[in-house]
Amino acid sequence: MSAAKSIESCARFDYALSAYADGELDPDHALDLESHLVQCPPCFEQVKLLRSLRGSLRRAKPAACPDVLRARVAAAMAHEHARGAAREAAQAAQAADARPRLVHKGYAAALAVAAGVVFMVGVTRQRTVAPADMAKVDTKLDVDVARGESVEVLLDDLVMQHAQPLPPETTDPADLPRFDPFVGVPVRRPEFQSMHANFMGARVHTMRNRRAALLQYVVKGNHRVTVYLFNSRAVPVQKAQPILKARVVRERPVYVGKINGYSVVAAEHSGVGYALASDLGDDLSTQLVLAAMQ
């Protein structure tokens, strides 16, 4: 099977692998997926990995909630509370504007028509403009939260794929441009000149509703390096804070930190996001990311 056909076939079943590993996929779809697994070692290995991870999680002791997650939940709850208070204030203002007021009967006949028109215009504006403005604010906040969660998912997935790598779909760098329509950005092999890096292969990897190009290298003899290339407009690298710390290296903003003991570095250039995981030090990992963007 060619690399392009393999990618298209695997992409059709990516959504079902997790449900199949959990035993929640309906029989008809399970039969189709099993027929694919027989012919696709990478997807078969991914199902084995998912089942192994779930078994490990069932045996693991419950872990304490991370401080980052606590802060994010608290911020979301505060946002919902503020949004509810804003709605109540808007409703109270509408009720106050709609409440009839007493006027001197000498002016009643002369102002009846004008007052009615002004009242209707005021109520209409309150009902249309204010909720629309509130909806815009809510939508922006919801989008920001979703993008922050997308970066967190991407970084966690990067580390998991680095710790337990799957076989590549191709080892030929000439196949990488075929990944472009799946990832949404140009996918080219970083050269890592002067770093003594050997390209081991690549695959298109799906994370929830996003895709990234996963590239595998061996650097300095025996150090594995995993690189994600992704659409940074859909998953902004800046949202990596506070998981990663911001730095400025060679006049470029980069985000550096440790996740599960691995060095993780993320950066962005011309709409392409770069995220790298390795067992190398933070400084060398940062040099690799900067070299990848050249």
PDB file of N, CA and C in Angstrom, residues 11 22 41 47 69 78 91 100 147 156 164 182 203 214 229 236 243 279 284:
ATOM      1  N   ALA A  11      -6.602   7.630   8.307  1.00  0.00           N
ATOM      2  CA  ALA A  11      -7.349   8.809   8.742  1.00  0.00           C
ATOM      3  C   ALA A  11      -8.828   8.489   8.896  1.00  0.00           C
ATOM      4  N   ASP A  22     -11.713   0.722  24.041  1.00  0.00           N
ATOM      5  CA  ASP A  22     -12.556   0.726  25.242  1.00  0.00           C
ATOM      6  C   ASP A  22     -13.709  -0.264  25.157  1.00  0.00           C
ATOM      7  N   PRO A  41      -0.280  -2.554  10.286  1.00  0.00           N
ATOM      8  CA  PRO A  41       0.479  -2.711  11.544  1.00  0.00           C
ATOM      9  C   PRO A  41       0.528  -1.452  12.406  1.00  0.00           C
ATOM     10  N   VAL A  47      -3.655   0.482  18.717  1.00  0.00           N
ATOM     11  CA  VAL A  47      -4.698  -0.126  19.541  1.00  0.00           C
ATOM     12  C   VAL A  47      -4.071  -0.857  20.728  1.00  0.00           C
ATOM     13  N   LEU A  69      -4.253  22.496  36.389  1.00  0.00           N
ATOM     14  CA  LEU A  69      -5.650  22.147  36.125  1.00  0.00           C
ATOM     15  C   LEU A  69      -6.578  22.813  37.140  1.00  0.00           C
ATOM     16  N   ALA A  78     -15.037  30.958  37.559  1.00  0.00           N
ATOM     17  CA  ALA A  78     -15.175  32.402  37.760  1.00  0.00           C
ATOM     18  C   ALA A  78     -15.768  33.065  36.528  1.00  0.00           C
ATOM     19  N   GLN A  91     -30.696  41.859  32.513  1.00  0.00           N
ATOM     20  CA  GLN A  91     -32.135  41.648  32.670  1.00  0.00           C
ATOM     21  C   GLN A  91     -32.734  42.675  33.624  1.00  0.00           C
ATOM     22  N   PRO A 100     -43.131  51.345  33.794  1.00  0.00           N
ATOM     23  CA  PRO A 100     -43.828  52.604  33.474  1.00  0.00           C
ATOM     24  C   PRO A 100     -43.586  53.673  34.532  1.00  0.00           C
ATOM     25  N   ARG A 147      -8.410  26.897  22.715  1.00  0.00           N
ATOM     26  CA  ARG A 147      -7.059  26.878  22.158  1.00  0.00           C
ATOM     27  C   ARG A 147      -6.028  26.504  23.207  1.00  0.00           C
ATOM     28  N   ASP A 156       0.973  17.012  25.732  1.00  0.00           N
ATOM     29  CA  ASP A 156       0.863  15.718  26.416  1.00  0.00           C
ATOM     30  C   ASP A 156       0.976  14.566  25.416  1.00  0.00           C
ATOM     31  N   GLN A 164       6.599   6.250  23.917  1.00  0.00           N
ATOM     32  CA  GLN A 164       6.210   4.959  23.348  1.00  0.00           C
ATOM     33  C   GLN A 164       5.930   5.139  21.856  1.00  0.00           C
ATOM     34  N   PHE A 182      -3.403  17.117   5.124  1.00  0.00           N
ATOM     35  CA  PHE A 182      -3.888  16.557   6.382  1.00  0.00           C
ATOM     36  C   PHE A 182      -3.537  17.459   7.571  1.00  0.00           C
ATOM     37  N   ARG A 203       4.954  10.229  10.245  1.00  0.00           N
ATOM     38  CA  ARG A 203       3.574   9.784  10.127  1.00  0.00           C
ATOM     39  C   ARG A 203       2.648  10.962  10.406  1.00  0.00           C
ATOM     40  N   LEU A 214       4.239  13.969  12.587  1.00  0.00           N
ATOM     41  CA  LEU A 214       5.174  13.484  13.604  1.00  0.00           C
ATOM     42  C   LEU A 214       6.434  12.994  12.896  1.00  0.00           C
ATOM     43  N   LEU A 229       5.026  18.970  13.694  1.00  0.00           N
ATOM     44  CA  LEU A 229       4.761  20.145  12.876  1.00  0.00           C
ATOM     45  C   LEU A 229       3.247  20.291  12.780  1.00  0.00           C
ATOM     46  N   PRO A 236      -2.346  27.854  18.881  1.00  0.00           N
ATOM     47  CA  PRO A 236      -1.325  28.883  19.104  1.00  0.00           C
ATOM     48  C   PRO A 236      -0.263  28.431  20.114  1.00  0.00           C
ATOM     49  N   ILE A 243       2.433  25.911  31.153  1.00  0.00           N
ATOM     50  CA  ILE A 243       3.041  24.581  31.116  1.00  0.00           C
ATOM     51  C   ILE A 243       4.520  24.701  30.766  1.00  0.00           C
ATOM     52  N   ASP A 279      15.306  13.573  25.336  1.00  0.00           N
ATOM     53  CA  ASP A 279      15.945  13.396  26.635  1.00  0.00           C
ATOM     54  C   ASP A 279      17.213  14.237  26.732  1.00  0.00           C
ATOM     55  N   LEU A 284      20.031  22.360  24.414  1.00  0.00           N
ATOM     56  CA  LEU A 284      20.240  21.672  23.138  1.00  0.00           C
ATOM     57  C   LEU A 284      18.909  21.457  22.416  1.00  0.00           C
TER      58      LEU A 284
END
